[in-house]
Amino acid sequence: MKPLSDGERAEILPALDGWTLVEDRDALHKRFVFDDFNAAFGWMARVALVAEQMNHHPEWFNVYNKVDVTLSTHDANGLTRRDVELAQRMDQFAAGIA
Ligand code: HBI
């Protein structure tokens, strides 16, 4: 799996909603905040099914209504299109548009 090129990064990353580059590794981070734990965990459950279908899994940490997510591709030791795709799916679920 090839990491995103500089051109792809310049094009794709600014278009992601609220995702930032992690300082000490080639990864994306976003904190999702939900109304309560039920909403947070329900979102995680939906994402988990998609992650399994994609065979591409998030690194995430949940406390009550917040979920901190870090995306990177282990096999590429960096960001790939799979991370972008999963980030977009996560945003769609969180926005209730999917
Ligand atoms: N998830 N984020 C991420 N990165 C990977 O490289 C990855 C994964 N889930 C499953 C997976 N790779 C498998 O292809 C390998 O563990 C065999």
PDB file of N, CA and C and ligand atoms in Angstrom:
ATOM      1  N   MET A   1       0.860  -1.194   0.000  1.00  0.00           N
ATOM      2  CA  MET A   1       0.000   0.000   0.000  1.00  0.00           C
ATOM      3  C   MET A   1       0.897   1.245   0.000  1.00  0.00           C
ATOM      4  N   LYS A   2       0.656   2.116  -0.997  1.00  0.00           N
ATOM      5  CA  LYS A   2       1.499   3.308  -1.169  1.00  0.00           C
ATOM      6  C   LYS A   2       0.980   4.475  -0.308  1.00  0.00           C
ATOM      7  N   PRO A   3       1.872   5.165   0.422  1.00  0.00           N
ATOM      8  CA  PRO A   3       1.414   6.349   1.167  1.00  0.00           C
ATOM      9  C   PRO A   3       0.926   7.427   0.207  1.00  0.00           C
ATOM     10  N   LEU A   4       0.085   8.324   0.720  1.00  0.00           N
ATOM     11  CA  LEU A   4      -0.404   9.442  -0.107  1.00  0.00           C
ATOM     12  C   LEU A   4       0.796  10.269  -0.591  1.00  0.00           C
ATOM     13  N   SER A   5       0.735  10.683  -1.870  1.00  0.00           N
ATOM     14  CA  SER A   5       1.795  11.560  -2.395  1.00  0.00           C
ATOM     15  C   SER A   5       1.590  12.977  -1.855  1.00  0.00           C
ATOM     16  N   ASP A   6       2.594  13.823  -2.039  1.00  0.00           N
ATOM     17  CA  ASP A   6       2.453  15.224  -1.593  1.00  0.00           C
ATOM     18  C   ASP A   6       1.287  15.905  -2.300  1.00  0.00           C
ATOM     19  N   GLY A   7       1.147  15.594  -3.595  1.00  0.00           N
ATOM     20  CA  GLY A   7       0.045  16.179  -4.368  1.00  0.00           C
ATOM     21  C   GLY A   7      -1.299  15.741  -3.831  1.00  0.00           C
ATOM     22  N   GLU A   8      -1.407  14.456  -3.546  1.00  0.00           N
ATOM     23  CA  GLU A   8      -2.682  13.940  -3.003  1.00  0.00           C
ATOM     24  C   GLU A   8      -2.980  14.589  -1.655  1.00  0.00           C
ATOM     25  N   ARG A   9      -1.945  14.732  -0.836  1.00  0.00           N
ATOM     26  CA  ARG A   9      -2.150  15.345   0.486  1.00  0.00           C
ATOM     27  C   ARG A   9      -2.642  16.777   0.341  1.00  0.00           C
ATOM     28  N   ALA A  10      -2.028  17.506  -0.561  1.00  0.00           N
ATOM     29  CA  ALA A  10      -2.392  18.924  -0.731  1.00  0.00           C
ATOM     30  C   ALA A  10      -3.831  19.058  -1.198  1.00  0.00           C
ATOM     31  N   GLU A  11      -4.261  18.059  -1.970  1.00  0.00           N
ATOM     32  CA  GLU A  11      -5.619  18.098  -2.535  1.00  0.00           C
ATOM     33  C   GLU A  11      -6.657  17.568  -1.544  1.00  0.00           C
ATOM     34  N   ILE A  12      -6.337  16.461  -0.908  1.00  0.00           N
ATOM     35  CA  ILE A  12      -7.347  15.741  -0.137  1.00  0.00           C
ATOM     36  C   ILE A  12      -7.480  16.230   1.304  1.00  0.00           C
ATOM     37  N   LEU A  13      -6.370  16.435   1.977  1.00  0.00           N
ATOM     38  CA  LEU A  13      -6.437  16.701   3.431  1.00  0.00           C
ATOM     39  C   LEU A  13      -7.200  17.985   3.772  1.00  0.00           C
ATOM     40  N   PRO A  14      -6.981  19.085   3.034  1.00  0.00           N
ATOM     41  CA  PRO A  14      -7.754  20.296   3.380  1.00  0.00           C
ATOM     42  C   PRO A  14      -9.262  20.100   3.258  1.00  0.00           C
ATOM     43  N   ALA A  15      -9.663  19.119   2.452  1.00  0.00           N
ATOM     44  CA  ALA A  15     -11.100  18.902   2.227  1.00  0.00           C
ATOM     45  C   ALA A  15     -11.732  18.059   3.334  1.00  0.00           C
ATOM     46  N   LEU A  16     -10.890  17.506   4.212  1.00  0.00           N
ATOM     47  CA  LEU A  16     -11.443  16.694   5.310  1.00  0.00           C
ATOM     48  C   LEU A  16     -11.896  17.621   6.431  1.00  0.00           C
ATOM     49  N   ASP A  17     -13.047  17.347   7.003  1.00  0.00           N
ATOM     50  CA  ASP A  17     -13.678  18.245   7.982  1.00  0.00           C
ATOM     51  C   ASP A  17     -13.165  18.031   9.406  1.00  0.00           C
ATOM     52  N   GLY A  18     -12.263  18.945   9.823  1.00  0.00           N
ATOM     53  CA  GLY A  18     -11.854  18.894  11.230  1.00  0.00           C
ATOM     54  C   GLY A  18     -10.758  17.903  11.558  1.00  0.00           C
ATOM     55  N   TRP A  19     -10.162  17.306  10.547  1.00  0.00           N
ATOM     56  CA  TRP A  19      -9.063  16.359  10.775  1.00  0.00           C
ATOM     57  C   TRP A  19      -7.737  17.102  10.749  1.00  0.00           C
ATOM     58  N   THR A  20      -6.841  16.720  11.647  1.00  0.00           N
ATOM     59  CA  THR A  20      -5.517  17.368  11.674  1.00  0.00           C
ATOM     60  C   THR A  20      -4.431  16.302  11.548  1.00  0.00           C
ATOM     61  N   LEU A  21      -3.260  16.742  11.081  1.00  0.00           N
ATOM     62  CA  LEU A  21      -2.123  15.824  10.988  1.00  0.00           C
ATOM     63  C   LEU A  21      -1.511  15.677  12.377  1.00  0.00           C
ATOM     64  N   VAL A  22      -1.174  14.456  12.756  1.00  0.00           N
ATOM     65  CA  VAL A  22      -0.538  14.181  14.041  1.00  0.00           C
ATOM     66  C   VAL A  22       0.918  14.627  13.975  1.00  0.00           C
ATOM     67  N   GLU A  23       1.422  15.189  15.084  1.00  0.00           N
ATOM     68  CA  GLU A  23       2.798  15.727  15.104  1.00  0.00           C
ATOM     69  C   GLU A  23       3.849  14.664  14.780  1.00  0.00           C
ATOM     70  N   ASP A  24       3.872  13.607  15.575  1.00  0.00           N
ATOM     71  CA  ASP A  24       5.068  12.730  15.552  1.00  0.00           C
ATOM     72  C   ASP A  24       4.913  11.475  14.698  1.00  0.00           C
ATOM     73  N   ARG A  25       3.858  11.462  13.856  1.00  0.00           N
ATOM     74  CA  ARG A  25       3.732  10.319  12.933  1.00  0.00           C
ATOM     75  C   ARG A  25       2.830  10.706  11.764  1.00  0.00           C
ATOM     76  N   ASP A  26       2.907   9.932  10.717  1.00  0.00           N
ATOM     77  CA  ASP A  26       2.108  10.231   9.530  1.00  0.00           C
ATOM     78  C   ASP A  26       0.701   9.672   9.725  1.00  0.00           C
ATOM     79  N   ALA A  27      -0.131  10.490  10.391  1.00  0.00           N
ATOM     80  CA  ALA A  27      -1.473  10.017  10.745  1.00  0.00           C
ATOM     81  C   ALA A  27      -2.414  11.207  10.851  1.00  0.00           C
ATOM     82  N   LEU A  28      -3.719  10.910  10.800  1.00  0.00           N
ATOM     83  CA  LEU A  28      -4.771  11.927  10.942  1.00  0.00           C
ATOM     84  C   LEU A  28      -5.424  11.773  12.303  1.00  0.00           C
ATOM     85  N   HIS A  29      -5.857  12.878  12.881  1.00  0.00           N
ATOM     86  CA  HIS A  29      -6.555  12.823  14.170  1.00  0.00           C
ATOM     87  C   HIS A  29      -7.790  13.709  14.138  1.00  0.00           C
ATOM     88  N   LYS A  30      -8.832  13.230  14.815  1.00  0.00           N
ATOM     89  CA  LYS A  30     -10.037  14.053  15.016  1.00  0.00           C
ATOM     90  C   LYS A  30     -10.704  13.618  16.302  1.00  0.00           C
ATOM     91  N   ARG A  31     -11.250  14.594  17.061  1.00  0.00           N
ATOM     92  CA  ARG A  31     -12.058  14.285  18.237  1.00  0.00           C
ATOM     93  C   ARG A  31     -13.521  14.457  17.854  1.00  0.00           C
ATOM     94  N   PHE A  32     -14.296  13.394  17.969  1.00  0.00           N
ATOM     95  CA  PHE A  32     -15.745  13.441  17.744  1.00  0.00           C
ATOM     96  C   PHE A  32     -16.429  13.596  19.096  1.00  0.00           C
ATOM     97  N   VAL A  33     -17.405  14.521  19.151  1.00  0.00           N
ATOM     98  CA  VAL A  33     -18.154  14.739  20.394  1.00  0.00           C
ATOM     99  C   VAL A  33     -19.632  14.503  20.106  1.00  0.00           C
ATOM    100  N   PHE A  34     -20.251  13.624  20.897  1.00  0.00           N
ATOM    101  CA  PHE A  34     -21.652  13.253  20.695  1.00  0.00           C
ATOM    102  C   PHE A  34     -22.497  13.707  21.880  1.00  0.00           C
ATOM    103  N   ASP A  35     -23.809  13.533  21.781  1.00  0.00           N
ATOM    104  CA  ASP A  35     -24.708  14.004  22.853  1.00  0.00           C
ATOM    105  C   ASP A  35     -24.469  13.238  24.162  1.00  0.00           C
ATOM    106  N   ASP A  36     -24.203  11.939  24.015  1.00  0.00           N
ATOM    107  CA  ASP A  36     -24.021  11.106  25.216  1.00  0.00           C
ATOM    108  C   ASP A  36     -23.293   9.823  24.813  1.00  0.00           C
ATOM    109  N   PHE A  37     -23.118   8.940  25.801  1.00  0.00           N
ATOM    110  CA  PHE A  37     -22.362   7.722  25.512  1.00  0.00           C
ATOM    111  C   PHE A  37     -23.078   6.850  24.481  1.00  0.00           C
ATOM    112  N   ASN A  38     -24.387   6.750  24.612  1.00  0.00           N
ATOM    113  CA  ASN A  38     -25.157   5.926  23.661  1.00  0.00           C
ATOM    114  C   ASN A  38     -24.880   6.342  22.218  1.00  0.00           C
ATOM    115  N   ALA A  39     -24.921   7.655  21.997  1.00  0.00           N
ATOM    116  CA  ALA A  39     -24.690   8.168  20.630  1.00  0.00           C
ATOM    117  C   ALA A  39     -23.263   7.864  20.191  1.00  0.00           C
ATOM    118  N   ALA A  40     -22.316   8.045  21.108  1.00  0.00           N
ATOM    119  CA  ALA A  40     -20.906   7.789  20.767  1.00  0.00           C
ATOM    120  C   ALA A  40     -20.702   6.316  20.439  1.00  0.00           C
ATOM    121  N   PHE A  41     -21.222   5.450  21.282  1.00  0.00           N
ATOM    122  CA  PHE A  41     -20.980   4.025  21.057  1.00  0.00           C
ATOM    123  C   PHE A  41     -21.743   3.515  19.835  1.00  0.00           C
ATOM    124  N   GLY A  42     -22.935   4.082  19.612  1.00  0.00           N
ATOM    125  CA  GLY A  42     -23.691   3.674  18.419  1.00  0.00           C
ATOM    126  C   GLY A  42     -22.931   4.032  17.158  1.00  0.00           C
ATOM    127  N   TRP A  43     -22.318   5.203  17.177  1.00  0.00           N
ATOM    128  CA  TRP A  43     -21.492   5.624  16.044  1.00  0.00           C
ATOM    129  C   TRP A  43     -20.285   4.685  15.884  1.00  0.00           C
ATOM    130  N   MET A  44     -19.661   4.351  16.989  1.00  0.00           N
ATOM    131  CA  MET A  44     -18.514   3.429  16.937  1.00  0.00           C
ATOM    132  C   MET A  44     -18.929   2.068  16.379  1.00  0.00           C
ATOM    133  N   ALA A  45     -20.096   1.629  16.740  1.00  0.00           N
ATOM    134  CA  ALA A  45     -20.556   0.320  16.257  1.00  0.00           C
ATOM    135  C   ALA A  45     -20.730   0.344  14.737  1.00  0.00           C
ATOM    136  N   ARG A  46     -21.295   1.430  14.234  1.00  0.00           N
ATOM    137  CA  ARG A  46     -21.491   1.543  12.771  1.00  0.00           C
ATOM    138  C   ARG A  46     -20.137   1.624  12.065  1.00  0.00           C
ATOM    139  N   VAL A  47     -19.247   2.416  12.626  1.00  0.00           N
ATOM    140  CA  VAL A  47     -17.917   2.555  12.019  1.00  0.00           C
ATOM    141  C   VAL A  47     -17.185   1.214  12.056  1.00  0.00           C
ATOM    142  N   ALA A  48     -17.345   0.506  13.155  1.00  0.00           N
ATOM    143  CA  ALA A  48     -16.633  -0.779  13.298  1.00  0.00           C
ATOM    144  C   ALA A  48     -17.011  -1.746  12.172  1.00  0.00           C
ATOM    145  N   LEU A  49     -18.303  -1.754  11.809  1.00  0.00           N
ATOM    146  CA  LEU A  49     -18.743  -2.663  10.738  1.00  0.00           C
ATOM    147  C   LEU A  49     -18.119  -2.273   9.403  1.00  0.00           C
ATOM    148  N   VAL A  50     -18.047  -0.984   9.157  1.00  0.00           N
ATOM    149  CA  VAL A  50     -17.424  -0.502   7.905  1.00  0.00           C
ATOM    150  C   VAL A  50     -15.928  -0.774   7.928  1.00  0.00           C
ATOM    151  N   ALA A  51     -15.305  -0.560   9.057  1.00  0.00           N
ATOM    152  CA  ALA A  51     -13.861  -0.812   9.168  1.00  0.00           C
ATOM    153  C   ALA A  51     -13.556  -2.275   8.879  1.00  0.00           C
ATOM    154  N   GLU A  52     -14.411  -3.138   9.378  1.00  0.00           N
ATOM    155  CA  GLU A  52     -14.210  -4.577   9.150  1.00  0.00           C
ATOM    156  C   GLU A  52     -14.403  -4.900   7.668  1.00  0.00           C
ATOM    157  N   GLN A  53     -15.434  -4.276   7.073  1.00  0.00           N
ATOM    158  CA  GLN A  53     -15.668  -4.518   5.626  1.00  0.00           C
ATOM    159  C   GLN A  53     -14.468  -4.040   4.815  1.00  0.00           C
ATOM    160  N   MET A  54     -13.897  -2.900   5.234  1.00  0.00           N
ATOM    161  CA  MET A  54     -12.746  -2.327   4.508  1.00  0.00           C
ATOM    162  C   MET A  54     -11.450  -3.036   4.849  1.00  0.00           C
ATOM    163  N   ASN A  55     -11.492  -3.837   5.915  1.00  0.00           N
ATOM    164  CA  ASN A  55     -10.255  -4.388   6.488  1.00  0.00           C
ATOM    165  C   ASN A  55      -9.276  -3.260   6.793  1.00  0.00           C
ATOM    166  N   HIS A  56      -9.794  -2.176   7.347  1.00  0.00           N
ATOM    167  CA  HIS A  56      -8.978  -1.016   7.690  1.00  0.00           C
ATOM    168  C   HIS A  56      -9.537  -0.441   8.986  1.00  0.00           C
ATOM    169  N   HIS A  57      -8.739  -0.483  10.039  1.00  0.00           N
ATOM    170  CA  HIS A  57      -9.267  -0.237  11.378  1.00  0.00           C
ATOM    171  C   HIS A  57      -8.703   1.026  12.037  1.00  0.00           C
ATOM    172  N   PRO A  58      -9.561   1.769  12.733  1.00  0.00           N
ATOM    173  CA  PRO A  58      -9.111   2.989  13.407  1.00  0.00           C
ATOM    174  C   PRO A  58      -8.392   2.673  14.702  1.00  0.00           C
ATOM    175  N   GLU A  59      -7.612   3.638  15.164  1.00  0.00           N
ATOM    176  CA  GLU A  59      -7.089   3.624  16.531  1.00  0.00           C
ATOM    177  C   GLU A  59      -7.962   4.638  17.257  1.00  0.00           C
ATOM    178  N   TRP A  60      -8.709   4.184  18.233  1.00  0.00           N
ATOM    179  CA  TRP A  60      -9.633   5.139  18.859  1.00  0.00           C
ATOM    180  C   TRP A  60      -9.714   4.905  20.357  1.00  0.00           C
ATOM    181  N   PHE A  61     -10.112   6.051  21.039  1.00  0.00           N
ATOM    182  CA  PHE A  61     -10.195   6.076  22.495  1.00  0.00           C
ATOM    183  C   PHE A  61     -11.496   6.779  22.856  1.00  0.00           C
ATOM    184  N   ASN A  62     -12.351   6.087  23.607  1.00  0.00           N
ATOM    185  CA  ASN A  62     -13.684   6.649  23.934  1.00  0.00           C
ATOM    186  C   ASN A  62     -13.818   6.892  25.423  1.00  0.00           C
ATOM    187  N   VAL A  63     -14.221   8.107  25.794  1.00  0.00           N
ATOM    188  CA  VAL A  63     -14.603   8.408  27.175  1.00  0.00           C
ATOM    189  C   VAL A  63     -15.964   9.085  27.096  1.00  0.00           C
ATOM    190  N   TYR A  64     -16.987   8.421  27.640  1.00  0.00           N
ATOM    191  CA  TYR A  64     -18.370   8.944  27.678  1.00  0.00           C
ATOM    192  C   TYR A  64     -18.828   9.364  26.263  1.00  0.00           C
ATOM    193  N   ASN A  65     -18.970  10.691  25.991  1.00  0.00           N
ATOM    194  CA  ASN A  65     -19.520  11.115  24.692  1.00  0.00           C
ATOM    195  C   ASN A  65     -18.457  11.536  23.685  1.00  0.00           C
ATOM    196  N   LYS A  66     -17.177  11.282  24.027  1.00  0.00           N
ATOM    197  CA  LYS A  66     -16.106  11.730  23.129  1.00  0.00           C
ATOM    198  C   LYS A  66     -15.347  10.518  22.592  1.00  0.00           C
ATOM    199  N   VAL A  67     -14.969  10.614  21.322  1.00  0.00           N
ATOM    200  CA  VAL A  67     -14.142   9.560  20.716  1.00  0.00           C
ATOM    201  C   VAL A  67     -12.973  10.238  20.004  1.00  0.00           C
ATOM    202  N   ASP A  68     -11.762   9.937  20.480  1.00  0.00           N
ATOM    203  CA  ASP A  68     -10.559  10.434  19.801  1.00  0.00           C
ATOM    204  C   ASP A  68     -10.134   9.383  18.784  1.00  0.00           C
ATOM    205  N   VAL A  69      -9.993   9.790  17.549  1.00  0.00           N
ATOM    206  CA  VAL A  69      -9.679   8.857  16.472  1.00  0.00           C
ATOM    207  C   VAL A  69      -8.349   9.224  15.822  1.00  0.00           C
ATOM    208  N   THR A  70      -7.515   8.217  15.621  1.00  0.00           N
ATOM    209  CA  THR A  70      -6.286   8.396  14.858  1.00  0.00           C
ATOM    210  C   THR A  70      -6.297   7.387  13.722  1.00  0.00           C
ATOM    211  N   LEU A  71      -6.048   7.884  12.512  1.00  0.00           N
ATOM    212  CA  LEU A  71      -6.055   7.007  11.334  1.00  0.00           C
ATOM    213  C   LEU A  71      -4.692   6.997  10.673  1.00  0.00           C
ATOM    214  N   SER A  72      -4.187   5.834  10.425  1.00  0.00           N
ATOM    215  CA  SER A  72      -2.958   5.651   9.659  1.00  0.00           C
ATOM    216  C   SER A  72      -2.967   4.215   9.144  1.00  0.00           C
ATOM    217  N   THR A  73      -2.191   3.962   8.128  1.00  0.00           N
ATOM    218  CA  THR A  73      -2.162   2.605   7.563  1.00  0.00           C
ATOM    219  C   THR A  73      -0.903   1.901   8.055  1.00  0.00           C
ATOM    220  N   HIS A  74      -1.091   0.912   8.879  1.00  0.00           N
ATOM    221  CA  HIS A  74       0.068   0.236   9.496  1.00  0.00           C
ATOM    222  C   HIS A  74       0.966  -0.351   8.417  1.00  0.00           C
ATOM    223  N   ASP A  75       0.333  -0.975   7.432  1.00  0.00           N
ATOM    224  CA  ASP A  75       1.125  -1.657   6.383  1.00  0.00           C
ATOM    225  C   ASP A  75       2.005  -0.666   5.614  1.00  0.00           C
ATOM    226  N   ALA A  76       1.573   0.604   5.549  1.00  0.00           N
ATOM    227  CA  ALA A  76       2.348   1.598   4.785  1.00  0.00           C
ATOM    228  C   ALA A  76       3.113   2.520   5.719  1.00  0.00           C
ATOM    229  N   ASN A  77       2.915   2.307   7.023  1.00  0.00           N
ATOM    230  CA  ASN A  77       3.537   3.163   8.041  1.00  0.00           C
ATOM    231  C   ASN A  77       3.268   4.642   7.765  1.00  0.00           C
ATOM    232  N   GLY A  78       2.036   4.910   7.304  1.00  0.00           N
ATOM    233  CA  GLY A  78       1.676   6.300   6.983  1.00  0.00           C
ATOM    234  C   GLY A  78       0.272   6.394   6.429  1.00  0.00           C
ATOM    235  N   LEU A  79      -0.066   7.580   5.948  1.00  0.00           N
ATOM    236  CA  LEU A  79      -1.411   7.834   5.430  1.00  0.00           C
ATOM    237  C   LEU A  79      -1.587   7.288   4.015  1.00  0.00           C
ATOM    238  N   THR A  80      -2.695   6.615   3.801  1.00  0.00           N
ATOM    239  CA  THR A  80      -3.051   6.137   2.456  1.00  0.00           C
ATOM    240  C   THR A  80      -4.500   6.552   2.177  1.00  0.00           C
ATOM    241  N   ARG A  81      -4.932   6.208   0.978  1.00  0.00           N
ATOM    242  CA  ARG A  81      -6.309   6.548   0.586  1.00  0.00           C
ATOM    243  C   ARG A  81      -7.333   5.858   1.487  1.00  0.00           C
ATOM    244  N   ARG A  82      -6.937   4.724   2.045  1.00  0.00           N
ATOM    245  CA  ARG A  82      -7.875   4.013   2.944  1.00  0.00           C
ATOM    246  C   ARG A  82      -8.206   4.873   4.156  1.00  0.00           C
ATOM    247  N   ASP A  83      -7.208   5.592   4.665  1.00  0.00           N
ATOM    248  CA  ASP A  83      -7.447   6.456   5.813  1.00  0.00           C
ATOM    249  C   ASP A  83      -8.407   7.577   5.451  1.00  0.00           C
ATOM    250  N   VAL A  84      -8.214   8.129   4.260  1.00  0.00           N
ATOM    251  CA  VAL A  84      -9.112   9.206   3.797  1.00  0.00           C
ATOM    252  C   VAL A  84     -10.528   8.675   3.665  1.00  0.00           C
ATOM    253  N   GLU A  85     -10.652   7.504   3.078  1.00  0.00           N
ATOM    254  CA  GLU A  85     -11.994   6.919   2.876  1.00  0.00           C
ATOM    255  C   GLU A  85     -12.672   6.651   4.217  1.00  0.00           C
ATOM    256  N   LEU A  86     -11.944   6.098   5.164  1.00  0.00           N
ATOM    257  CA  LEU A  86     -12.540   5.813   6.468  1.00  0.00           C
ATOM    258  C   LEU A  86     -12.889   7.114   7.186  1.00  0.00           C
ATOM    259  N   ALA A  87     -12.045   8.127   7.072  1.00  0.00           N
ATOM    260  CA  ALA A  87     -12.337   9.428   7.695  1.00  0.00           C
ATOM    261  C   ALA A  87     -13.633  10.013   7.142  1.00  0.00           C
ATOM    262  N   GLN A  88     -13.788   9.902   5.823  1.00  0.00           N
ATOM    263  CA  GLN A  88     -15.003  10.434   5.194  1.00  0.00           C
ATOM    264  C   GLN A  88     -16.239   9.665   5.636  1.00  0.00           C
ATOM    265  N   ARG A  89     -16.122   8.346   5.759  1.00  0.00           N
ATOM    266  CA  ARG A  89     -17.259   7.553   6.232  1.00  0.00           C
ATOM    267  C   ARG A  89     -17.605   7.918   7.668  1.00  0.00           C
ATOM    268  N   MET A  90     -16.581   8.117   8.495  1.00  0.00           N
ATOM    269  CA  MET A  90     -16.820   8.493   9.889  1.00  0.00           C
ATOM    270  C   MET A  90     -17.576   9.810   9.965  1.00  0.00           C
ATOM    271  N   ASP A  91     -17.150  10.765   9.153  1.00  0.00           N
ATOM    272  CA  ASP A  91     -17.824  12.075   9.138  1.00  0.00           C
ATOM    273  C   ASP A  91     -19.266  11.953   8.667  1.00  0.00           C
ATOM    274  N   GLN A  92     -19.482  11.117   7.655  1.00  0.00           N
ATOM    275  CA  GLN A  92     -20.861  10.928   7.148  1.00  0.00           C
ATOM    276  C   GLN A  92     -21.760  10.355   8.246  1.00  0.00           C
ATOM    277  N   PHE A  93     -21.271   9.344   8.939  1.00  0.00           N
ATOM    278  CA  PHE A  93     -22.073   8.744  10.016  1.00  0.00           C
ATOM    279  C   PHE A  93     -22.329   9.777  11.119  1.00  0.00           C
ATOM    280  N   ALA A  94     -21.293  10.545  11.453  1.00  0.00           N
ATOM    281  CA  ALA A  94     -21.440  11.510  12.555  1.00  0.00           C
ATOM    282  C   ALA A  94     -22.426  12.622  12.181  1.00  0.00           C
ATOM    283  N   ALA A  95     -22.488  12.931  10.898  1.00  0.00           N
ATOM    284  CA  ALA A  95     -23.385  14.004  10.434  1.00  0.00           C
ATOM    285  C   ALA A  95     -24.793  13.473  10.182  1.00  0.00           C
ATOM    286  N   GLY A  96     -24.945  12.157  10.374  1.00  0.00           N
ATOM    287  CA  GLY A  96     -26.271  11.567  10.167  1.00  0.00           C
ATOM    288  C   GLY A  96     -26.696  11.544   8.720  1.00  0.00           C
ATOM    289  N   ILE A  97     -25.690  11.618   7.808  1.00  0.00           N
ATOM    290  CA  ILE A  97     -26.062  11.609   6.383  1.00  0.00           C
ATOM    291  C   ILE A  97     -25.763  10.254   5.755  1.00  0.00           C
ATOM    292  N   ALA A  98     -25.490   9.256   6.578  1.00  0.00           N
ATOM    293  CA  ALA A  98     -25.268   7.912   6.018  1.00  0.00           C
ATOM    294  C   ALA A  98     -25.681   6.881   7.075  1.00  0.00           C
TER     295      ALA A  98
HETATM  296  N1  HBI B   1      -5.874  -1.160   9.631  1.00  0.00           N
HETATM  297  N2  HBI B   1      -5.335   1.081   9.977  1.00  0.00           N
HETATM  298  C1  HBI B   1      -5.022  -0.152   9.473  1.00  0.00           C
HETATM  299  N3  HBI B   1      -3.855  -0.289   8.822  1.00  0.00           N
HETATM  300  C2  HBI B   1      -3.515  -1.493   8.284  1.00  0.00           C
HETATM  301  O1  HBI B   1      -2.437  -1.621   7.706  1.00  0.00           O
HETATM  302  C3  HBI B   1      -4.405  -2.583   8.422  1.00  0.00           C
HETATM  303  C4  HBI B   1      -5.585  -2.379   9.130  1.00  0.00           C
HETATM  304  N4  HBI B   1      -6.444  -3.380   9.311  1.00  0.00           N
HETATM  305  C5  HBI B   1      -6.166  -4.734   8.821  1.00  0.00           C
HETATM  306  C6  HBI B   1      -4.924  -4.846   8.072  1.00  0.00           C
HETATM  307  N5  HBI B   1      -4.097  -3.827   7.897  1.00  0.00           N
HETATM  308  C7  HBI B   1      -4.591  -6.181   7.481  1.00  0.00           C
HETATM  309  O2  HBI B   1      -4.491  -6.066   6.087  1.00  0.00           O
HETATM  310  C8  HBI B   1      -3.216  -6.673   7.981  1.00  0.00           C
HETATM  311  O3  HBI B   1      -3.255  -6.669   9.383  1.00  0.00           O
HETATM  312  C9  HBI B   1      -2.969  -8.070   7.491  1.00  0.00           C
END
